[in-house]
Coordinates of C-alpha atoms and ligand atoms in Angstrom, one line a residue:
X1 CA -2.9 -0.5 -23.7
X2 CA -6.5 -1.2 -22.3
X3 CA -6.6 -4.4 -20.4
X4 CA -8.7 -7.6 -22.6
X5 CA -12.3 -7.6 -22.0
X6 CA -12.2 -10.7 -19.7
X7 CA -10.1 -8.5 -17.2
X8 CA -11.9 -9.3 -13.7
X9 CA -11.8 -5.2 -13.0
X10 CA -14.5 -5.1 -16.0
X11 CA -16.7 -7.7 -14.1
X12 CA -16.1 -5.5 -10.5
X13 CA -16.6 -2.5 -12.5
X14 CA -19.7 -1.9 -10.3
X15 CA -18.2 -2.8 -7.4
X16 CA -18.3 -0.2 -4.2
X17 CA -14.2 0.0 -4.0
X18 CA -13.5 0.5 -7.8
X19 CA -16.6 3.0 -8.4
X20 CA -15.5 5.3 -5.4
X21 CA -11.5 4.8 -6.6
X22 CA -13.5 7.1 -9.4
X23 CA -15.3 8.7 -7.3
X24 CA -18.7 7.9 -8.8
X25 CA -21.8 7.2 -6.1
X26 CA -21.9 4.1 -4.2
X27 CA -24.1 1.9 -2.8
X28 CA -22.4 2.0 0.9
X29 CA -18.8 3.4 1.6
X30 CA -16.3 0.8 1.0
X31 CA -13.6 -0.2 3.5
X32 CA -10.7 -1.8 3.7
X33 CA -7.5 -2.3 6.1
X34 CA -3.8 -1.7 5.1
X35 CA -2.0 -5.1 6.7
X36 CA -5.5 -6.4 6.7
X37 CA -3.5 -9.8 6.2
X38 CA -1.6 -10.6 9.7
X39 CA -0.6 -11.7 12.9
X40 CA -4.5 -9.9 14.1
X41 CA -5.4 -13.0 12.7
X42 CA -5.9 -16.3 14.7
X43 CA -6.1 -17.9 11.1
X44 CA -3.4 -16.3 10.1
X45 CA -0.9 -17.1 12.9
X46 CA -2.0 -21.3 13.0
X47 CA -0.9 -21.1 9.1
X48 CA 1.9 -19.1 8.8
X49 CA 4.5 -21.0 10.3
X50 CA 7.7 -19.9 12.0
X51 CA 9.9 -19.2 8.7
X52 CA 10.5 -15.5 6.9
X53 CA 7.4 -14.3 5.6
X54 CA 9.5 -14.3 2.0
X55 CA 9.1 -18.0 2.4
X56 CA 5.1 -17.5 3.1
X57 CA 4.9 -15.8 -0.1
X58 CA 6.9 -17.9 -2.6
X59 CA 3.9 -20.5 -1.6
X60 CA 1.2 -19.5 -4.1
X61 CA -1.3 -21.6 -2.1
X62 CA -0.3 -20.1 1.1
X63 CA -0.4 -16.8 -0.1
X64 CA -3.3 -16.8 -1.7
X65 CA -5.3 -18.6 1.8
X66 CA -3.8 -15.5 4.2
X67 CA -5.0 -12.7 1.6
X68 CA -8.5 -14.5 1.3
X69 CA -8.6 -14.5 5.3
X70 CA -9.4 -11.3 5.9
X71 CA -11.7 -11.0 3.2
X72 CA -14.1 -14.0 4.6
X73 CA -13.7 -12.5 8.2
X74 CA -14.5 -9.0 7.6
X75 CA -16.3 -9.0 4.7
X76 CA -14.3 -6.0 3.4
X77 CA -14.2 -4.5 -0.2
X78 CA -11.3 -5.1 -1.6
X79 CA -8.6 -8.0 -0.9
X80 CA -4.8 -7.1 -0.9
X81 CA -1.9 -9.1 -2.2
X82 CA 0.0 -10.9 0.2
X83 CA 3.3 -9.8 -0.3
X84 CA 6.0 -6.9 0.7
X85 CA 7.6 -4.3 -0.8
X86 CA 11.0 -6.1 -0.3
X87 CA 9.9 -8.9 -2.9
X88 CA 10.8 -7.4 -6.2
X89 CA 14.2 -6.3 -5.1
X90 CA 15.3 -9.1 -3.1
X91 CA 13.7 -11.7 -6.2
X92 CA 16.7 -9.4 -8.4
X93 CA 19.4 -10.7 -6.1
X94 CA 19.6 -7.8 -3.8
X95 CA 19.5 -9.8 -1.2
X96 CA 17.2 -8.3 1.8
X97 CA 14.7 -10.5 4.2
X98 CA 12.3 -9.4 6.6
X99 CA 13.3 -10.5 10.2
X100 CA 9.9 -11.0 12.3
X101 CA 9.0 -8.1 15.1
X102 CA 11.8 -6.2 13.2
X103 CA 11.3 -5.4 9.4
X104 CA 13.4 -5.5 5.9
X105 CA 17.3 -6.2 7.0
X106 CA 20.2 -6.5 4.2
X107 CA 23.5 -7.5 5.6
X108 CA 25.1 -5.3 2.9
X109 CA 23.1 -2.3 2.1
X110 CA 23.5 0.0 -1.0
X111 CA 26.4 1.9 0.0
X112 CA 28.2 3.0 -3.8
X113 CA 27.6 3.8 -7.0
X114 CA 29.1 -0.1 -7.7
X115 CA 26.3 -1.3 -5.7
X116 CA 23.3 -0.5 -9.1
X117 CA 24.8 -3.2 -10.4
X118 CA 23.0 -5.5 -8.0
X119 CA 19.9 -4.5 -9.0
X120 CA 19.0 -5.5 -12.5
X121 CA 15.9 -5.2 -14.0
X122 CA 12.7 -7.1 -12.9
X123 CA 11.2 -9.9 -15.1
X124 CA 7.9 -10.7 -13.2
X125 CA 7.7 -14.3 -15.3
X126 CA 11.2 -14.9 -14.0
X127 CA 12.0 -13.6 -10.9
X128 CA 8.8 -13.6 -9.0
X129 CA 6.1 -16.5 -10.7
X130 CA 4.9 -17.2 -7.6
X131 CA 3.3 -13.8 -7.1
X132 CA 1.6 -14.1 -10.6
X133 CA 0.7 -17.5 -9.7
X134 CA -1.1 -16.1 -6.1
X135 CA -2.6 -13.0 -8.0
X136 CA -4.0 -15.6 -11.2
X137 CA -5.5 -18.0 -8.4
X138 CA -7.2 -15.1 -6.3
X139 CA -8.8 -13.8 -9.1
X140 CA -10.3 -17.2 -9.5
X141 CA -11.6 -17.2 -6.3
X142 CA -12.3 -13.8 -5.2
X143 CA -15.6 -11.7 -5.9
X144 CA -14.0 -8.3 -4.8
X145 CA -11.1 -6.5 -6.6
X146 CA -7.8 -7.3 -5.5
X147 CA -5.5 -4.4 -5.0
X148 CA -1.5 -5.8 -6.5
X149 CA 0.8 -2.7 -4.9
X150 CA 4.6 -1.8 -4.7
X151 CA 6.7 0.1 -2.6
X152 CA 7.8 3.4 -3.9
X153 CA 11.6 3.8 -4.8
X154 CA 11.9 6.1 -2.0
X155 CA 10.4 4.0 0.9
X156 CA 12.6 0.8 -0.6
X157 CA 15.6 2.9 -1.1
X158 CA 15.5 3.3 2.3
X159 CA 15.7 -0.3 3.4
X160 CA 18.6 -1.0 1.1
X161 CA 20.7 2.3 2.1
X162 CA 19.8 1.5 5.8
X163 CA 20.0 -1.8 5.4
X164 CA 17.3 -2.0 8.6
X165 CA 14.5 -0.2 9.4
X166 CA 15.7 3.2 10.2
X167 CA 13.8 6.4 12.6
X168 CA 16.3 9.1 10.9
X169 CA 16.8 7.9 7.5
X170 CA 20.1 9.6 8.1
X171 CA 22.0 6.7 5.8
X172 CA 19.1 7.7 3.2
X173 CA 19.6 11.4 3.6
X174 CA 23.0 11.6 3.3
X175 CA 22.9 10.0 0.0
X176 CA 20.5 11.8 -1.4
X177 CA 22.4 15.1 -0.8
X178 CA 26.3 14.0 -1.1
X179 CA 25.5 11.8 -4.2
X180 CA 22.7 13.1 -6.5
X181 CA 23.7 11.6 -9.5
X182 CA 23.5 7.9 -7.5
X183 CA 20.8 8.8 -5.7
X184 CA 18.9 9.4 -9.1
X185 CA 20.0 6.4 -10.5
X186 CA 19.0 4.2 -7.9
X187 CA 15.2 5.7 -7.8
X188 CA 15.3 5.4 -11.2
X189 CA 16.3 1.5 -11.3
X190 CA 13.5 1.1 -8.2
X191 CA 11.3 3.0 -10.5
X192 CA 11.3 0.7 -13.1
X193 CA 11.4 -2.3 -10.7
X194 CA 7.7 -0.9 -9.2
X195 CA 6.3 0.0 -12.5
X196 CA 7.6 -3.6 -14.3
X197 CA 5.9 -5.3 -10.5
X198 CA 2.7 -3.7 -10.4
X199 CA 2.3 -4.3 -14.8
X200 CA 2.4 -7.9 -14.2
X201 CA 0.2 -8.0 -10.9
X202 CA -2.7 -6.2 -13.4
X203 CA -2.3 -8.5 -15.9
X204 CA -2.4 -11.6 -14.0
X205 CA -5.6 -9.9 -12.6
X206 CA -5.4 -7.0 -10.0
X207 CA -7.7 -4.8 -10.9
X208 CA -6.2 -1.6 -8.7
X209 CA -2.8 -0.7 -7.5
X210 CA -1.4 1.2 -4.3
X211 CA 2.4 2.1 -4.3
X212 CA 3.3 2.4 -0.6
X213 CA 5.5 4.9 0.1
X214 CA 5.6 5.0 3.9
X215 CA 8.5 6.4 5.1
X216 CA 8.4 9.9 2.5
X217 CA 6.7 12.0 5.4
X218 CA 10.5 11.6 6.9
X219 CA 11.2 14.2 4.2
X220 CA 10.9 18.0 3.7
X221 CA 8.4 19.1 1.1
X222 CA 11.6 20.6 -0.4
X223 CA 13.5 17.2 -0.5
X224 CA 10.0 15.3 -1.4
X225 CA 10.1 17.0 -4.7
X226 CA 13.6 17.1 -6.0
X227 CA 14.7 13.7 -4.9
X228 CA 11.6 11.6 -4.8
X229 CA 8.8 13.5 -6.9
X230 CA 9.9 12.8 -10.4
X231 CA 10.7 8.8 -9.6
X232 CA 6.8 8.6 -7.9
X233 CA 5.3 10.4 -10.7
X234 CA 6.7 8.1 -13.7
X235 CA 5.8 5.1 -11.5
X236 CA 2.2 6.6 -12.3
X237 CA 2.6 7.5 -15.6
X238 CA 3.7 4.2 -16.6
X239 CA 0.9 2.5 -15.3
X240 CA -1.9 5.1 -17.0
X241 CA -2.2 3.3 -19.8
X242 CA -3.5 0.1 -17.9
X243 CA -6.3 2.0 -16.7
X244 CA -7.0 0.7 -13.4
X245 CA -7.2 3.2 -10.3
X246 CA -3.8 4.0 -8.7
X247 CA -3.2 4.7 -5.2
X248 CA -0.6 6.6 -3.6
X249 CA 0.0 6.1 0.7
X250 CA 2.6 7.3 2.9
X251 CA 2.8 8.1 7.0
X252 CA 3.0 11.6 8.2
X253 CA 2.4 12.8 5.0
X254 CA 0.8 16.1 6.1
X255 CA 3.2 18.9 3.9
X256 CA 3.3 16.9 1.1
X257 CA -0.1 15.5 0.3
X258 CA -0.8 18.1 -2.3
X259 CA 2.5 16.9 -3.8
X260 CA 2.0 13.4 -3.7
X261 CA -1.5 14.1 -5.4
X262 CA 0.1 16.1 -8.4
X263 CA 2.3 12.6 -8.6
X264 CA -0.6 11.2 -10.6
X265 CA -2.7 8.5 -8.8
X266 CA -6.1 8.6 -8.7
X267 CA -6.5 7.8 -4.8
X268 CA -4.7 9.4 -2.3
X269 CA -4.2 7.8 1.5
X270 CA -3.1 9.5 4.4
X271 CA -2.6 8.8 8.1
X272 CA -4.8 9.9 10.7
X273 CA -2.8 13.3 10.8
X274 CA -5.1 15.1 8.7
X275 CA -9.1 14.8 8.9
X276 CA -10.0 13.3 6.4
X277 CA -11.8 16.8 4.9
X278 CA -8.7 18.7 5.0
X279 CA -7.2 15.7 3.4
X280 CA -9.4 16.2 0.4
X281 CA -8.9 20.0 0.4
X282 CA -5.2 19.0 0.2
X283 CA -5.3 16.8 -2.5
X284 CA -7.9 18.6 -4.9
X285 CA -11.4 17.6 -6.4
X286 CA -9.9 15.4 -8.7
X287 CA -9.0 12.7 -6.0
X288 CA -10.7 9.9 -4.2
X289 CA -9.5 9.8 -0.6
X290 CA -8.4 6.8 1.8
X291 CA -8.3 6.9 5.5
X292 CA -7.6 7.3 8.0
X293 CA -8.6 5.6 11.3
X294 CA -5.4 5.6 14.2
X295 CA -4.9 1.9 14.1
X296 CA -3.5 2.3 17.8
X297 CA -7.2 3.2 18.2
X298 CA -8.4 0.1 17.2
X299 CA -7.0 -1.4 20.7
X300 CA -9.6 0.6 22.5
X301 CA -12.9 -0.8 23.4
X302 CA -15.7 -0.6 20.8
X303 CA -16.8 2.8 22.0
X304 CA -13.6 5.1 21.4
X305 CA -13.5 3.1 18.1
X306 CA -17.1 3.6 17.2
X307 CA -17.0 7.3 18.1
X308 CA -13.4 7.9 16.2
X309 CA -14.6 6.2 13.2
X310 CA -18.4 8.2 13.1
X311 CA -16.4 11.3 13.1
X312 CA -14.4 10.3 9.9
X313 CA -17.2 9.2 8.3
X314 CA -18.8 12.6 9.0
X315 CA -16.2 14.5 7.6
X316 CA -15.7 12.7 4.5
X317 CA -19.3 14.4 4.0
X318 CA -20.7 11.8 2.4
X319 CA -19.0 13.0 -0.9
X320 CA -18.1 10.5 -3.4
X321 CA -14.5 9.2 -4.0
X322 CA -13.9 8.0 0.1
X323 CA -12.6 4.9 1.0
X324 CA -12.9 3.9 4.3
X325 CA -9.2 2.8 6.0
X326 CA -6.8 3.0 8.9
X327 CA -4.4 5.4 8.6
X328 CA -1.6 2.8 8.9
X329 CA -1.5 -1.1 8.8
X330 CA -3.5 -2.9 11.1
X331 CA -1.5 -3.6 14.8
X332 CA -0.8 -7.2 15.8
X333 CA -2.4 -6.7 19.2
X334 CA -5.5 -5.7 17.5
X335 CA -8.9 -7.7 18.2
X336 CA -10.9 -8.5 15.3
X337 CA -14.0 -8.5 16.6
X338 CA -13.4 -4.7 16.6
X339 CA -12.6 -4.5 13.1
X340 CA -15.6 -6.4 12.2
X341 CA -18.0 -4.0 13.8
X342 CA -16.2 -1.3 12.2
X343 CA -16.9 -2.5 8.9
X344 CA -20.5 -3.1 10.0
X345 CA -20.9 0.3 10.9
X346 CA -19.0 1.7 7.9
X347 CA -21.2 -0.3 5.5
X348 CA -24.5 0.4 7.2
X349 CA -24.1 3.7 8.4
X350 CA -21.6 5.6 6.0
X351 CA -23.4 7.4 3.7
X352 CA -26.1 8.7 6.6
X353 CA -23.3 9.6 8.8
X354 CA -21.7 11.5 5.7
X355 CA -25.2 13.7 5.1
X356 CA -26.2 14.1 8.6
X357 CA -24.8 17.5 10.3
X358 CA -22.0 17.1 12.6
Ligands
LIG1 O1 -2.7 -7.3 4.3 C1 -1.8 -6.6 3.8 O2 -1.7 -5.4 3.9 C2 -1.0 -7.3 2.8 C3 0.3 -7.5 2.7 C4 1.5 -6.6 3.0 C5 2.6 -7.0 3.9 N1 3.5 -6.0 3.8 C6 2.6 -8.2 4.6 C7 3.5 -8.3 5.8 C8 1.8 -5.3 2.5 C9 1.0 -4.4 1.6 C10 3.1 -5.0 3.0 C11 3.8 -3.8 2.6 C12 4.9 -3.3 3.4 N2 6.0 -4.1 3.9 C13 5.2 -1.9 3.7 C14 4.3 -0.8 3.2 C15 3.1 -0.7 4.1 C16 3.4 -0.2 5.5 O3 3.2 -1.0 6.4 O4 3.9 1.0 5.7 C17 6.4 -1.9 4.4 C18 7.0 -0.6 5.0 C19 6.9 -3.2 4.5 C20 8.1 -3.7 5.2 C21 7.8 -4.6 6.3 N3 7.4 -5.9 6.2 C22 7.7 -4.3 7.7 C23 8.1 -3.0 8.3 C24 7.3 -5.5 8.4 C25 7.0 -5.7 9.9 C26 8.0 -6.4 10.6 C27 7.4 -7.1 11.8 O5 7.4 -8.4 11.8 O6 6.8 -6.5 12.7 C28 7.1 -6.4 7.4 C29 6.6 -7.8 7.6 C30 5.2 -8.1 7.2 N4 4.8 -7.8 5.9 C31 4.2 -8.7 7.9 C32 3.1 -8.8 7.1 C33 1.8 -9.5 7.4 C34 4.3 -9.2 9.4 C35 4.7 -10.4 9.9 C36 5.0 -11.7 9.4 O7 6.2 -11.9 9.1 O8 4.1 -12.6 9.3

């Protein structure tokens, strides 16, 4: 169903982020910065407070402040939810928090076929208010889009087979291969959890998604596309009818980009792997293109920054359908300052960089 007239993604309809999500010309390339929303921030660490970030994000006010943060500072295109992927499932009673300097932790991870009964269905109204609450106050307040997201079923299967954030995904794997009927049912209840989380961020007001699955470059192509593909691929489908751009990011994503593309979204991230041409060539003509700045870049002086980012901009041609982004979340240790003069440049220099032989 198309969303009601008053939607605030007609208003932004114009807007630099939602017309190059469709790849239509732009007034300047439009940037934005995966964990834009963080400890970077001074403003960010004075109101955060010492508690799990779940705790941040049941505060509507709160939550709603940190994702505006960045958006004053930077002057970026698009605001992001604050959130994480580990909301929807934990909100279900799957109980998983998100330790600082370490990442999602459950102290009893999926381990059997008993365990799917932990994870019921997601009723947005219910079991996570306060994130409809932060989305409906943003949209009050914000004149840029705000992009709603979900982690894929893979990258959140992951935390709950794992139980902690994992470098082999060896827990995962083993799963995946030894039990293929639990395996699929699993994706398929974290599938409906993502499609049923990112339906009620829209219609509270997002007017874009991006379902983060970060940890599917740990995968062979082979793997991506029996195991993961088809889970992916009906998150997208489900949310076509809402008809707000779609993204689709994960790390290291290099053999399976083309793949990830055929998934369905309309925008398609990578890391900074892949320049960002080859990106494109990867992903087909039928795809806008995120990316994909090293954010361990961004602790270098302004220089090896400036220089980096020119290059991107260069290669994305000019072409419509790029948006301008790290190729991973921003670093604590980062300095803002350098991000600001990286949208600077991005916004008054895109487009000319893009036309202007390399
Ligand atoms: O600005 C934004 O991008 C918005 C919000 C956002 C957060 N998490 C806030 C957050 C988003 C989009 C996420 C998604 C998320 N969470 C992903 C996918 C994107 C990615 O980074 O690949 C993943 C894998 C997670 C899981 C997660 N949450 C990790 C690995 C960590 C880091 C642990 C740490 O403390 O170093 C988190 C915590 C987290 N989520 C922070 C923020 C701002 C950091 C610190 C805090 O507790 O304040």
């Amino acid at each position: 169903m198309p969303l009601p007239i008053d939607h605030p993604s007609h208003a932004l309809s114009e807007s630099p982020y939602l017309r190059a999500c469709r790849r239509l010309q732009v007034s300047h390339v439009p940037v934005w910065f995966q964990r834009q929303a963080g400890r970077s921030l001074p403003e960010y660490r004075a109101i955060r407070g010492e508690g799990s970030i779940l705790d941040a994000i049941e505060d509507s006010s709160l939550a709603a402040e940190i994702t505006m943060q960045p958006v004053r500072r930077y002057g970026v295109d698009a605001a992001i939810l604050f959130s994480d992927i580990v909301v929807p499932v934990n909100a279900v009673g799957f109980t998983i928090d998100v330790v600082p300097g370490v990442g999602p932790t459950a102290s009893q991870p999926f381990r059997r076929k008993a365990d799917l009964q932990r994870l019921r269905n997601l009723e947005p109204p219910v079991d996570t208010p306060y994130v409809l609450e932060t989305v409906k106050e943003l949209v009050r307040n914000l004149d840029v889009p705000l992009i709603g997201f979900a982690g894929a079923p893979f990258t959140v299967a992951s935390y709950l087979i794992e139980g902690q954030p994992s470098r082999t995904h060896a827990k995962t794997k083993s799963l995946m291969h030894s039990e293929p009927g639990v395996w699929h049912d699993l994706m398929s209840r974290l599938t409906d959890i993502a499609v049923a989380s990112m339906r009620s961020q829209v219609l509270a007001g997002a007017s874009a998604v991006q379902l983060f699955d970060s940890w599917a470059g740990a995968l062979s192509a082979t793997d991506y596309k029996n195991f993961v593909f088809p889970h992916s691929q009906r998150v997208f489908d489900e949310l076509a009818d809402l008809e707000v751009p779609r993204a689709h990011f994960g790390l290291g994503t290099a053999e399976i980009l083309s793949l990830m593309s055929e998934a369905g979204a309309d925008v398609v991230g990578a890391d900074w792997r892949v320049p960002i041409d080859e990106v494109r060539r990867r992903v087909g003509s039928e795809k806008a293109v995120q990316g994909n700045l090293d954010p361990a870049l961004c602790l270098s002086d302004w220089p090896v920054v400036e220089k980096q980012a020119r290059a991107i901009l260069q290669a994305a041609g000019g072409l419509p359908g790029h948006i301008f982004n790290l190729g991973h979340g921003v670093l604590p240790e980062t300095d803002p300052a350098i991000l600001e003069m990286l949208v600077a440049l991005v916004h008054n220099e895109g487009l000319q960089l893009g036309s202007s032989p390399s």
